[in-house]
CSV table of C-alpha atoms and ligand atoms in Angstrom, one decimal:
chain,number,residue,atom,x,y,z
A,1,UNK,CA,-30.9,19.5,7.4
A,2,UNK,CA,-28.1,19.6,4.7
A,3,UNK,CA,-28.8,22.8,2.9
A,4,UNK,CA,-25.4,24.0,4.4
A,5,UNK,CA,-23.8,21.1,3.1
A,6,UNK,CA,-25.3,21.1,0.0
A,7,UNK,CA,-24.6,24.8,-1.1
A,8,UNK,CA,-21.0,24.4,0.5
A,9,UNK,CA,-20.4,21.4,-1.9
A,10,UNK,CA,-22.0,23.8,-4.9
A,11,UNK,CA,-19.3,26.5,-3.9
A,12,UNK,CA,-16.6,23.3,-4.5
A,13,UNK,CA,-18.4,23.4,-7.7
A,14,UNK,CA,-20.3,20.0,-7.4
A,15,UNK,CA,-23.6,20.4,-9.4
A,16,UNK,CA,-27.1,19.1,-8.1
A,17,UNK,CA,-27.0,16.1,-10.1
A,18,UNK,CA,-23.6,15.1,-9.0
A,19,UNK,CA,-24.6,15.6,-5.3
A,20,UNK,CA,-27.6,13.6,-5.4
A,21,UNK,CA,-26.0,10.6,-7.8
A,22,UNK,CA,-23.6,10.2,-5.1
A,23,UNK,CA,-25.6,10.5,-2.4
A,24,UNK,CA,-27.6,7.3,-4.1
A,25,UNK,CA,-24.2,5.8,-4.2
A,26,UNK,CA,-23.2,6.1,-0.5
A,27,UNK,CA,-26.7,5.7,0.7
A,28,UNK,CA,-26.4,2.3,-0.5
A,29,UNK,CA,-23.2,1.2,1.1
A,30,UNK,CA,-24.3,1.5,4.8
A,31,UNK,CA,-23.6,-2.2,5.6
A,32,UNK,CA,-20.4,-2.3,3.7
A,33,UNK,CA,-18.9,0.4,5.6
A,34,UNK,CA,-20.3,-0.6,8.7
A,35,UNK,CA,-17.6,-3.8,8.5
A,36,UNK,CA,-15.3,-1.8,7.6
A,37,UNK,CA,-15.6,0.4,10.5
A,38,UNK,CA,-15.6,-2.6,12.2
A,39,UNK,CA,-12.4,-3.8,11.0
A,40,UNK,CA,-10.9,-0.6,11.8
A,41,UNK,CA,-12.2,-1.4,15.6
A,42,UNK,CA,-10.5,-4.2,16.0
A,43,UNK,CA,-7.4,-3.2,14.3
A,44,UNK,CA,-7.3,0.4,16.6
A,45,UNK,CA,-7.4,-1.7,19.6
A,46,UNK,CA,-4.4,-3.9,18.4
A,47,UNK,CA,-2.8,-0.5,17.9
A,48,UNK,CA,-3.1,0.5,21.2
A,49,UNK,CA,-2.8,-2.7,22.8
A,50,UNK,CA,0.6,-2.6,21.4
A,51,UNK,CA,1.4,0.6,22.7
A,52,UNK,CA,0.0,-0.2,26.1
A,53,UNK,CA,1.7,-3.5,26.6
A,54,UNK,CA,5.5,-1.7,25.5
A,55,UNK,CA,4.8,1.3,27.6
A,56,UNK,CA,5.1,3.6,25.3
A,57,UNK,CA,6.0,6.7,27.1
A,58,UNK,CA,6.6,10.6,26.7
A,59,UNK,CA,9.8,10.1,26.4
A,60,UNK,CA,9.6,7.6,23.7
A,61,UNK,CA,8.3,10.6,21.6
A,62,UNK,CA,11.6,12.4,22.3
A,63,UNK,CA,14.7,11.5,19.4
A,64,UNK,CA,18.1,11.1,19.5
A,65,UNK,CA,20.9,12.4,17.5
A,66,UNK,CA,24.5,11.6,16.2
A,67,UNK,CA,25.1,7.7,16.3
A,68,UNK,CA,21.6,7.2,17.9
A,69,UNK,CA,22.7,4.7,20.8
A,70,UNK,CA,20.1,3.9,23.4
A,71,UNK,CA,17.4,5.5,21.4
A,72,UNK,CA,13.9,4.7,23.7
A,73,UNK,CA,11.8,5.6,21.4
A,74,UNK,CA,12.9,3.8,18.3
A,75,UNK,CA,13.7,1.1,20.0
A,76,UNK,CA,10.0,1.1,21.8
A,77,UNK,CA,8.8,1.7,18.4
A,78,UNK,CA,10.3,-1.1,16.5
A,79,UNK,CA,8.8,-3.2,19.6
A,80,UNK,CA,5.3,-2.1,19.2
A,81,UNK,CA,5.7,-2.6,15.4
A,82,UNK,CA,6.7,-6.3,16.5
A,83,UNK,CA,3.5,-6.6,18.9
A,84,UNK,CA,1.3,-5.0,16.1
A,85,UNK,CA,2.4,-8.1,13.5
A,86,UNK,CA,2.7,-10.5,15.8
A,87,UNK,CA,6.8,-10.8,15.1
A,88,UNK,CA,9.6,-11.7,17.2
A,89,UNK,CA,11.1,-8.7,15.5
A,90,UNK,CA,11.1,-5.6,14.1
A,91,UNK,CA,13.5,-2.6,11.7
A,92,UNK,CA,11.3,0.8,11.7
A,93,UNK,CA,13.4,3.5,10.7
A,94,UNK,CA,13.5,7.3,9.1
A,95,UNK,CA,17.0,5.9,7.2
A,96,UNK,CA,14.9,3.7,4.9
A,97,UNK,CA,14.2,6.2,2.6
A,98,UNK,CA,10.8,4.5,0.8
A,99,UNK,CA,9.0,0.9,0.2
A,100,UNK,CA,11.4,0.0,-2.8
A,101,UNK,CA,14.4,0.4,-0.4
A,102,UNK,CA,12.6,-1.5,2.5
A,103,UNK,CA,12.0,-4.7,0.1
A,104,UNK,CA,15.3,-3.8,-1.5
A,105,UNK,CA,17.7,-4.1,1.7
A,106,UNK,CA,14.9,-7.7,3.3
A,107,UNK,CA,15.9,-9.0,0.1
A,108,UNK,CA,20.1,-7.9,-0.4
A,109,UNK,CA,20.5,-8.6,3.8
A,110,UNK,CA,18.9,-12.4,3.5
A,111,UNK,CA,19.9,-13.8,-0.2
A,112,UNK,CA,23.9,-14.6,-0.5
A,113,UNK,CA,25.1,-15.3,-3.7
A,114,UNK,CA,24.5,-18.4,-5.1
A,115,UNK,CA,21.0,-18.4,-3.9
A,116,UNK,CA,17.8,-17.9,-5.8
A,117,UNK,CA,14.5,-15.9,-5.1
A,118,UNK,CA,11.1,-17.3,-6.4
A,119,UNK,CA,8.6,-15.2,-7.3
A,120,UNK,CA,5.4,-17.6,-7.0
A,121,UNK,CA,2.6,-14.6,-8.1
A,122,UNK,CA,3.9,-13.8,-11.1
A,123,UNK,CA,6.1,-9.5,-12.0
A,124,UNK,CA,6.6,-8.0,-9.0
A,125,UNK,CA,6.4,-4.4,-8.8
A,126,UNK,CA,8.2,-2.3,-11.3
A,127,UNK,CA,11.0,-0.8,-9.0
A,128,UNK,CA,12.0,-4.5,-7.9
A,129,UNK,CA,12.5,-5.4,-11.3
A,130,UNK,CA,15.9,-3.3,-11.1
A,131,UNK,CA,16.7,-4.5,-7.8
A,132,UNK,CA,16.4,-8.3,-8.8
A,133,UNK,CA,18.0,-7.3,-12.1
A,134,UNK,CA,15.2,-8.5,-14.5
A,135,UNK,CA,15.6,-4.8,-16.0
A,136,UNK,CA,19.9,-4.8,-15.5
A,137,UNK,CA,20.6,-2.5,-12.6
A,138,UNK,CA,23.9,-1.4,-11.0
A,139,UNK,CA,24.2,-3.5,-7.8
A,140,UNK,CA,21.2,-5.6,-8.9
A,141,UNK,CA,20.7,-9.2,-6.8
A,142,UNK,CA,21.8,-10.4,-10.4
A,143,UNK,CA,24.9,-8.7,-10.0
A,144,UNK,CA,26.0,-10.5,-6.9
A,145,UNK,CA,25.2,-13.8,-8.0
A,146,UNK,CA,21.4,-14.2,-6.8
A,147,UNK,CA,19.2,-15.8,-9.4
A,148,UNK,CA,15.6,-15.2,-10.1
A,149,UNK,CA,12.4,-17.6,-11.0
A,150,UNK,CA,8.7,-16.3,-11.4
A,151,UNK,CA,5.5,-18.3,-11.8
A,152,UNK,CA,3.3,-16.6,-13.1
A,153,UNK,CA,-0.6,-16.5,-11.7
A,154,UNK,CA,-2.9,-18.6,-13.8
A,155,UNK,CA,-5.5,-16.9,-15.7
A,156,UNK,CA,-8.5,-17.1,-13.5
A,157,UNK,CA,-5.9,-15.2,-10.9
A,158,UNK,CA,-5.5,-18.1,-9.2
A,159,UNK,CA,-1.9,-19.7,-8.0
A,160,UNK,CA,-0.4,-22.4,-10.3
A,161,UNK,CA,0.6,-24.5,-7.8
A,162,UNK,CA,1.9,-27.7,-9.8
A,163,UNK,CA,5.2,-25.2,-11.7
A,164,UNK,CA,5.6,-23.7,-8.3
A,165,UNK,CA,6.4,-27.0,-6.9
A,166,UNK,CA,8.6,-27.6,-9.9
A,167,UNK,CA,10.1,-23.9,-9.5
A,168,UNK,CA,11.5,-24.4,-5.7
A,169,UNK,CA,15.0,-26.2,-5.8
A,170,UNK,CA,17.8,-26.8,-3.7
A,171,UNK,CA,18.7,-23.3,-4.5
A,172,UNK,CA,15.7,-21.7,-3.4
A,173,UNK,CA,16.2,-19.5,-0.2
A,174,UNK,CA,13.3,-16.9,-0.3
A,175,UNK,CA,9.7,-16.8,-2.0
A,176,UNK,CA,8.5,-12.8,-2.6
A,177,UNK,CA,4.8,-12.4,-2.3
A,178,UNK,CA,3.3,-9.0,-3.4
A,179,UNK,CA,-0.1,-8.5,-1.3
A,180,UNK,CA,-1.4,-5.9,-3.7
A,181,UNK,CA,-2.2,-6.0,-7.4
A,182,UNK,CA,0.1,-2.7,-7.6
A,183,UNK,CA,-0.4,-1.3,-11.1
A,184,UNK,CA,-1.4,-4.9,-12.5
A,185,UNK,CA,-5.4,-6.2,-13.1
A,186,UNK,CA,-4.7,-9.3,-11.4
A,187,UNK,CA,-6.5,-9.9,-8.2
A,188,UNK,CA,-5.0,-8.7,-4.6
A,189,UNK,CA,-4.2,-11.5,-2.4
A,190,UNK,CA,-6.3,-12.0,0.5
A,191,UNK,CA,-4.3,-12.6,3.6
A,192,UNK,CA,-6.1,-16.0,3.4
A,193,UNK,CA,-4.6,-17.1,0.4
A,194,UNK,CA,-1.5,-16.1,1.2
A,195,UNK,CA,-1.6,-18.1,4.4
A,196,UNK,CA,-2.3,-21.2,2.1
A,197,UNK,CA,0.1,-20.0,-0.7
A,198,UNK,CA,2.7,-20.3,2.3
A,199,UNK,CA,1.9,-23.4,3.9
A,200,UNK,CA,1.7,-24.9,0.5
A,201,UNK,CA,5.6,-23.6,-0.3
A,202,UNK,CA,6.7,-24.4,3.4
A,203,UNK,CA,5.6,-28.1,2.9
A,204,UNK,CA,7.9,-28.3,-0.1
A,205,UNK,CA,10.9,-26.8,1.5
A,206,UNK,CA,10.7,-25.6,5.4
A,207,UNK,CA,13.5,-23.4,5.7
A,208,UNK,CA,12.9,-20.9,2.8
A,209,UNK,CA,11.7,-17.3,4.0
A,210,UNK,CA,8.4,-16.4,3.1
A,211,UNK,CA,8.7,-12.5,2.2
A,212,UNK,CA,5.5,-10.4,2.1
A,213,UNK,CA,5.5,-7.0,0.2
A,214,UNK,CA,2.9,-5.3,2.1
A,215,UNK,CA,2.5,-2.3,0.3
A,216,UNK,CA,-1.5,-1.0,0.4
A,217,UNK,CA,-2.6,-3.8,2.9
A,218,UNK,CA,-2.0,-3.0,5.9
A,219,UNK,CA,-4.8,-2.7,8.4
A,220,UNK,CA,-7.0,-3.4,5.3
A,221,UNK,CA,-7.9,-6.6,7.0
A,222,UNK,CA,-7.8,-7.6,10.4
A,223,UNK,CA,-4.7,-10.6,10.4
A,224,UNK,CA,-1.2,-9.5,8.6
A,225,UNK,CA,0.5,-11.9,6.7
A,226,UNK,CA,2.7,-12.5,9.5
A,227,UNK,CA,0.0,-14.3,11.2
A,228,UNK,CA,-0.6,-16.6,8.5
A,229,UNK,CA,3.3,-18.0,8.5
A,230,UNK,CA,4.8,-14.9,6.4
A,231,UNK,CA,8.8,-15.0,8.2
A,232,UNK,CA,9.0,-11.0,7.2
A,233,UNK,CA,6.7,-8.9,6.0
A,234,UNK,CA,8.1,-5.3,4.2
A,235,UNK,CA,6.3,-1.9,3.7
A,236,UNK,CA,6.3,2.0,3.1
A,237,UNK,CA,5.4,4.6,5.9
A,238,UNK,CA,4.2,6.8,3.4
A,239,UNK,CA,1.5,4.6,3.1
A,240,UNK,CA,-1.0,3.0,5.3
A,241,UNK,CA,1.0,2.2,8.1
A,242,UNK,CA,2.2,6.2,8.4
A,243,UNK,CA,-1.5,7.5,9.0
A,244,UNK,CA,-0.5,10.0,6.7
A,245,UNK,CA,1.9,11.5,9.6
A,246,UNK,CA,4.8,9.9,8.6
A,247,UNK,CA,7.0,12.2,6.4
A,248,UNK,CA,9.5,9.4,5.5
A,249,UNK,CA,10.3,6.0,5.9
A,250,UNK,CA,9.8,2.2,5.8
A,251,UNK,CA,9.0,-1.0,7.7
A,252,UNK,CA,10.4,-4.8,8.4
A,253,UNK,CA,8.7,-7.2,10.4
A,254,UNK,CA,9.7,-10.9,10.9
A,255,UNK,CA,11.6,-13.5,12.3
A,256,UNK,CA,14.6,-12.2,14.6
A,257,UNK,CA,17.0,-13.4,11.9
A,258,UNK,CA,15.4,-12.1,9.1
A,259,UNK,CA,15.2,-8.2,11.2
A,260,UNK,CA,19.0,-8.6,11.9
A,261,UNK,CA,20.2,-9.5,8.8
A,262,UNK,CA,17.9,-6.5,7.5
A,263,UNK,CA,19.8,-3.7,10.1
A,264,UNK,CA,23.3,-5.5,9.7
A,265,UNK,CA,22.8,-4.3,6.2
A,266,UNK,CA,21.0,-1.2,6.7
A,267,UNK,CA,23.8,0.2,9.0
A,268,UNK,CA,27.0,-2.0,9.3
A,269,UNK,CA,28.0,-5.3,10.2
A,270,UNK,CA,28.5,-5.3,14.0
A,271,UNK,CA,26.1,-2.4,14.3
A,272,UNK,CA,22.8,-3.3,13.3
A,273,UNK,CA,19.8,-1.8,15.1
A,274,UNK,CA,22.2,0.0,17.7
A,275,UNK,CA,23.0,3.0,15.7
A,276,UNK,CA,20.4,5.3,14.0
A,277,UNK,CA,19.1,8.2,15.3
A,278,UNK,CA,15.9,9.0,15.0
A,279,UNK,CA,15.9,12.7,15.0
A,280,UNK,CA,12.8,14.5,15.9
A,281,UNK,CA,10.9,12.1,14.0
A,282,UNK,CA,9.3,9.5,16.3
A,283,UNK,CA,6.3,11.6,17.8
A,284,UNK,CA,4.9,11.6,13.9
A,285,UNK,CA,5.6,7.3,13.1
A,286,UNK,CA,3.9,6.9,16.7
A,287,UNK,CA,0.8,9.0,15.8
A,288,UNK,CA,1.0,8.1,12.5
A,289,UNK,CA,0.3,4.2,13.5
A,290,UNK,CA,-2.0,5.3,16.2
A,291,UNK,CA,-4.2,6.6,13.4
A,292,UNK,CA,-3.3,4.4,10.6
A,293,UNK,CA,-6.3,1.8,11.4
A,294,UNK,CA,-9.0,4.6,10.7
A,295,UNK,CA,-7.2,6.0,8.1
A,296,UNK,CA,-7.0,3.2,6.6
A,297,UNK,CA,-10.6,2.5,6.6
A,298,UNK,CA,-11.6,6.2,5.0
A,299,UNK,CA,-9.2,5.2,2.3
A,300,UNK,CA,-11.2,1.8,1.8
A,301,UNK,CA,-14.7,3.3,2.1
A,302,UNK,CA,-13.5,6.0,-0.9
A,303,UNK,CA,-12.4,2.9,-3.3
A,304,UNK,CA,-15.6,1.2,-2.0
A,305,UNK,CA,-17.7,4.4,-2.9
A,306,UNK,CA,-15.7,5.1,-6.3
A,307,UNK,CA,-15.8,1.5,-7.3
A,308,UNK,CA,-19.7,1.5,-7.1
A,309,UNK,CA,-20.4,5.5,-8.9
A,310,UNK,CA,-18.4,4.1,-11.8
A,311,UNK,CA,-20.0,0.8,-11.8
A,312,UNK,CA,-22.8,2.5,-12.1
A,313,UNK,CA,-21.8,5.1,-15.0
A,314,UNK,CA,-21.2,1.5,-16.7
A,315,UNK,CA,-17.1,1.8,-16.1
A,316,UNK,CA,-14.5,-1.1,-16.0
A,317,UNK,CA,-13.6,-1.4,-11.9
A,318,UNK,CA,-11.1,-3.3,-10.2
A,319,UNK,CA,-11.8,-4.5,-7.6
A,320,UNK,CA,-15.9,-4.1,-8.6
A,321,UNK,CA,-18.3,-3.0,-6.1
A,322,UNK,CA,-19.2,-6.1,-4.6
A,323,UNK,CA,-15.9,-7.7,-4.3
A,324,UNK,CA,-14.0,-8.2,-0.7
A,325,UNK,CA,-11.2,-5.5,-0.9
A,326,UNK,CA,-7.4,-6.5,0.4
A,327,UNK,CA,-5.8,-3.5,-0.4
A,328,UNK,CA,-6.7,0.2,-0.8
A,329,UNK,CA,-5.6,0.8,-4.7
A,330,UNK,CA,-8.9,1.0,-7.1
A,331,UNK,CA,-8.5,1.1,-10.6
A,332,UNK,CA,-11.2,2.3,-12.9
A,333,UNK,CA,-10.9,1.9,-16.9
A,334,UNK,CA,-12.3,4.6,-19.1
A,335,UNK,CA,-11.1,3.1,-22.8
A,336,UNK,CA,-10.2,6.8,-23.6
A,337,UNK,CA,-7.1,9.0,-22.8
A,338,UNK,CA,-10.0,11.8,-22.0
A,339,UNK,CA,-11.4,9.7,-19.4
A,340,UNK,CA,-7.9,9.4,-17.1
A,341,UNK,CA,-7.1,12.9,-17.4
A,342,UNK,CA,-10.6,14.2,-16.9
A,343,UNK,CA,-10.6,11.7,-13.6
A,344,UNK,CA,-6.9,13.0,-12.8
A,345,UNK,CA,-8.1,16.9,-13.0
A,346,UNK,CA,-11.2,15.9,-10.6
A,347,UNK,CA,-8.9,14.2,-7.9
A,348,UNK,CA,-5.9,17.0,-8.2
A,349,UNK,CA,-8.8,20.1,-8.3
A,350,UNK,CA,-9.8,18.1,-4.7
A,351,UNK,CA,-6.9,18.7,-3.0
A,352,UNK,CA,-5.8,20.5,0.1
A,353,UNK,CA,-2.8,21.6,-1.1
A,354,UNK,CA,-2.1,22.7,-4.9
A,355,UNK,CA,-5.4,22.2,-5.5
A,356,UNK,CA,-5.2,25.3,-8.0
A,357,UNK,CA,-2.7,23.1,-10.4
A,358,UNK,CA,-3.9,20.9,-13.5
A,359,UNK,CA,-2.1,18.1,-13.9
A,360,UNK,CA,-0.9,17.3,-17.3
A,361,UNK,CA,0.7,13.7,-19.2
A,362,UNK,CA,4.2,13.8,-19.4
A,363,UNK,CA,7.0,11.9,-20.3
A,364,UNK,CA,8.1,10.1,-16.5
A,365,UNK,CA,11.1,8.1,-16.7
A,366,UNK,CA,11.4,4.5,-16.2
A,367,UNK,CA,7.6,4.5,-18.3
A,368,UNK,CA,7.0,3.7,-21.9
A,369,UNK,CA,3.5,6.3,-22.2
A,370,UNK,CA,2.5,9.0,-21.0
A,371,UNK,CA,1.4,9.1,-17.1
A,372,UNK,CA,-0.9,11.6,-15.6
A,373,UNK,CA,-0.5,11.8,-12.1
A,374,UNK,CA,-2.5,13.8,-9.8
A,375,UNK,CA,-1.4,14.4,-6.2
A,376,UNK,CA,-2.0,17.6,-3.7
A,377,UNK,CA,-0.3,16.0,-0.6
A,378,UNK,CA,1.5,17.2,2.8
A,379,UNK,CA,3.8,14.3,2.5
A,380,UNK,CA,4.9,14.7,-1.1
A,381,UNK,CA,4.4,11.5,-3.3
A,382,UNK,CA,2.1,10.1,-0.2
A,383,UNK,CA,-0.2,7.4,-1.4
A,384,UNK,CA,-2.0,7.1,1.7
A,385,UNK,CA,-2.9,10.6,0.8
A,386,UNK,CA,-5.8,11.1,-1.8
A,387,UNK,CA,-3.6,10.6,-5.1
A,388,UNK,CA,-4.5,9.0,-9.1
A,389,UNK,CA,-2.3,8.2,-11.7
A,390,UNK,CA,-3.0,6.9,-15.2
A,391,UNK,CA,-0.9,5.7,-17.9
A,392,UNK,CA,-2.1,7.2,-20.9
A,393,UNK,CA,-1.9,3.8,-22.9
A,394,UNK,CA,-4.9,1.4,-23.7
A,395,UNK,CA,-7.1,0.3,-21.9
A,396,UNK,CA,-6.6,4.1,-20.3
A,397,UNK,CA,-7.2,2.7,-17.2
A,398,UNK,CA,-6.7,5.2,-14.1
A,399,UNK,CA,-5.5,4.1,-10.4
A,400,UNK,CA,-6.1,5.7,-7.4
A,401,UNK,CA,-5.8,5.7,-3.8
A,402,UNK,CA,-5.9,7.4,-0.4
A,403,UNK,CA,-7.2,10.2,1.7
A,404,UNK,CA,-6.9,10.8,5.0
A,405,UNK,CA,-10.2,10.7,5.7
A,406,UNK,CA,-13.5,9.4,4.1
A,407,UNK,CA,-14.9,13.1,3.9
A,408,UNK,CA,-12.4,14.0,1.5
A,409,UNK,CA,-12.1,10.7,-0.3
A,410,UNK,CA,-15.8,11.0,-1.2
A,411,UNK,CA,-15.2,14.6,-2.3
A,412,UNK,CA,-12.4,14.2,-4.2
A,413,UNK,CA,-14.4,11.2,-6.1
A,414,UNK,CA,-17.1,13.6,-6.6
A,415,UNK,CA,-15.2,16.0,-8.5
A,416,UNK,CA,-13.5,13.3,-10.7
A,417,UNK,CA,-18.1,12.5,-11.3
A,418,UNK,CA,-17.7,16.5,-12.0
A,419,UNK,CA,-15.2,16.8,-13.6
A,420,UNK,CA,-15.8,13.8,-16.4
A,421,UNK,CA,-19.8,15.1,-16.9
A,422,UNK,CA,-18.1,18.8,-17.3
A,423,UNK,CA,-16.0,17.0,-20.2
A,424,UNK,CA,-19.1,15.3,-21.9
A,425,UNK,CA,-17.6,11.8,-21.2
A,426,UNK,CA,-20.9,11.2,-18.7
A,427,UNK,CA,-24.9,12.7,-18.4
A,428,UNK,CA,-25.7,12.4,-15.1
B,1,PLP,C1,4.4,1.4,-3.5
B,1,PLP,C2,4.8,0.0,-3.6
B,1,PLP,C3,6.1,-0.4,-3.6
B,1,PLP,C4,7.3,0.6,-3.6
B,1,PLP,O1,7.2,1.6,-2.7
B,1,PLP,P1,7.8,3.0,-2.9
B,1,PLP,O2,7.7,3.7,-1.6
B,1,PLP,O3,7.0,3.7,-4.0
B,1,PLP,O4,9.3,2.8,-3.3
B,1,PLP,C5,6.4,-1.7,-3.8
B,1,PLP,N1,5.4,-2.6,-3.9
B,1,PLP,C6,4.1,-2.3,-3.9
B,1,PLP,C7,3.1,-3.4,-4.0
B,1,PLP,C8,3.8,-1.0,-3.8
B,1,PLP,O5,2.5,-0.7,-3.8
């Protein structure tokens, strides 16, 4: 029956043996993706329960212009974001420009001077290290006053709870918790833990805001953070939450004062949320988290399927192919530079767009190696879109994500299988 299938993945350049080692692969993970789908079920439905109970009308897919007052659909929008997390509250908006910025203005809106921000799971994302001002930054949190404590993770991943308790102080206003492992090897947070993680810092001290970077989880499981006592959680559009739609922007969920403080600073004191126009922009965010549930899930079942083919081709993988997944980022270590831009040249040679270019290390700034990046996106620099990037410094580990859907997740990993055999690296 899949003779047309077969010969139309040998005109993609996928070689018998490649085709039937990953048809192994994905014939084994039935059950696993069945729970996934299942996840992405539930989640769908929450979507469009959302929508549904903020009747979300045609003309909430219409955008305003100038100053943006009385904007429907944003402010619709922003309400079925709120019904989505479970929030009293919600700041959706085109004018934040990317995830940094999101988590940037959560964190410069609800810190004054004088106050400090814990970090109780050790670095946070690179960007943020310029915002808080552990790398010195023009109009850093440092800057203004704001001071800075981490704890790191303990070495089994787990949280270290007894310096934690000795980290919060008077000073102590908000607690950052990154969800995903990012570009790190440390585990991603379940939204379990994090619910514990939370009650264990609001029993110390009530009143300090739990912040969730959200980055790569969303819809990954079926609760948010904010249902397990997070008072914001922060993300990117052009990630999961955009369905791959979105060409721009960022998310804040939370507790009314945490929003407000978030869009007094985004805008103006005095204006907050009442300005902003939302352009022609709205029909794409609304689709865009309409379809972000199965998106989502295609983008799990690819890491799924990747983690398990290079298990298998004996391969370093993070998360590894039995373990329960809480965001959509897998890493996979080759030990060689040869390995990440062989994998790199796989995913870019996959693409819908630019599929034609080979991606090359180069010297990216902010980054002490080499990085290979690999990317052939609608949305450019999407990482809900199929995308890989790899540092080209031990343990030449490379990280990918995405696709918009499963089909071309598993195709994309194929040609990375391809693209390493065609290198030697691999016999299949
Ligand atoms: C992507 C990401 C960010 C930053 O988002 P940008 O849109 O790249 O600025 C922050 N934190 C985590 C965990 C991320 O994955």
């Amino acid at each position: 029956m899949n003779t047309e299938t077969e010969n139309i993945y040998k005109e993609l350049g996928i070689s018998d043996k490649v085709y039937r080692f990953s048809k192994e692969i994905l014939d084994s993970l039935k059950q696993r993706f069945c729970e996934i789908d299942q996840t992405a079920e539930y989640n769908q439905l929450k979507v469009i329960k959302a929508m549904q109970d903020n009747k979300v009308s045609e003309a909430c897919l219409l955008g305003t212009t100038g100053y943006g007052y009385n904007d429907l659909g944003r402010d619709t929008l922003e309400a079925v974001y709120a019904s989505v997390f479970h929030t009293e509250d919600a700041l959706v908006r085109p004018q934040i420009t990317c995830g940094t910025h999101a988590l940037a203005l959560a964190l410069m809106s609800n810190l004054r001077p004088g106050d400090e921000l814990l970090s109780p799971v050790g670095k946070p994302y690179d960007t943020l290290e310029e915002v808080i001002g552990i790398r010195p930054s023009k109009g850093s949190l440092a800057e203004y006053g704001i001071t800075y404590k981490q704890v790191d993770l303990l070495e089994d991943g787990s949280f270290d709870y007894e310096n934690i308790k000795k980290a919060v102080n008077e000073k102590t206003k908000l607690v950052t918790i990154q969800r995903s492992k990012g570009y790190q090897t440390r585990p991603t947070l379940s939204v379990q833990k994090i619910g514990k993680l939370i009650s264990f810092i609001k029993g110390i001290k009530p009143d300090v805001i739990c912040m969730v970077d959200n980055c790569y989880g969303e819809f990954v499981e079926r609760l948010e953070p904010t249902d397990v006592g997070a008072d914001m959680a922060v993300g990117s559009l052009i990630k999961n939450p955009g369905g791959g739609l979105a060409p721009i922007g960022g998310y804040i969920v939370g507790k009314k004062e945490c929003v407000e403080n978030a869009a007094y600073r985004l805008t103006s004191p005095g204006l907050g949320k009442e300005v902003g126009a939302s352009l022609g922009i709205l029909k794409d965010f609304y689709q865009g988290l309409f379809l972000a549930p199965t998106v989502t899930a295609g983008a799990l079942k690819g890491a799924v399927f990747a983690a398990n083919a290079y298990e298998k081709l004996g391969f370093a993988v993070v998360p590894d192919s039995a373990q329960s997944r809480h965001d959509i980022i897998q890493a996979v270590t080759f030990g060689t530079p040869e390995g990440v831009i062989a994998f790199c040249k796989g995913i870019q040679a996959a693409a819908p767009v630019d599929s034609f270019v080979t991606p090359e290390p180069w010297d990216m700034p902010g980054y002490d190696s080499k990085v290979i990046m690999a990317a052939g996106a609608f949305v450019s620099g999407s990482s809900i879109e199929l995308s890989a990037d790899g540092p080209i410094k031990p343990p030449y580990a490379v990280y990918f994500q995405g696709g918009l859907t499963f089909e071309h997740a598993r195709f994309g990993i194929m040609k990375t299988l391809q693209s390493i055999a065609d290198a030697g690296l691999v016999t299949f």
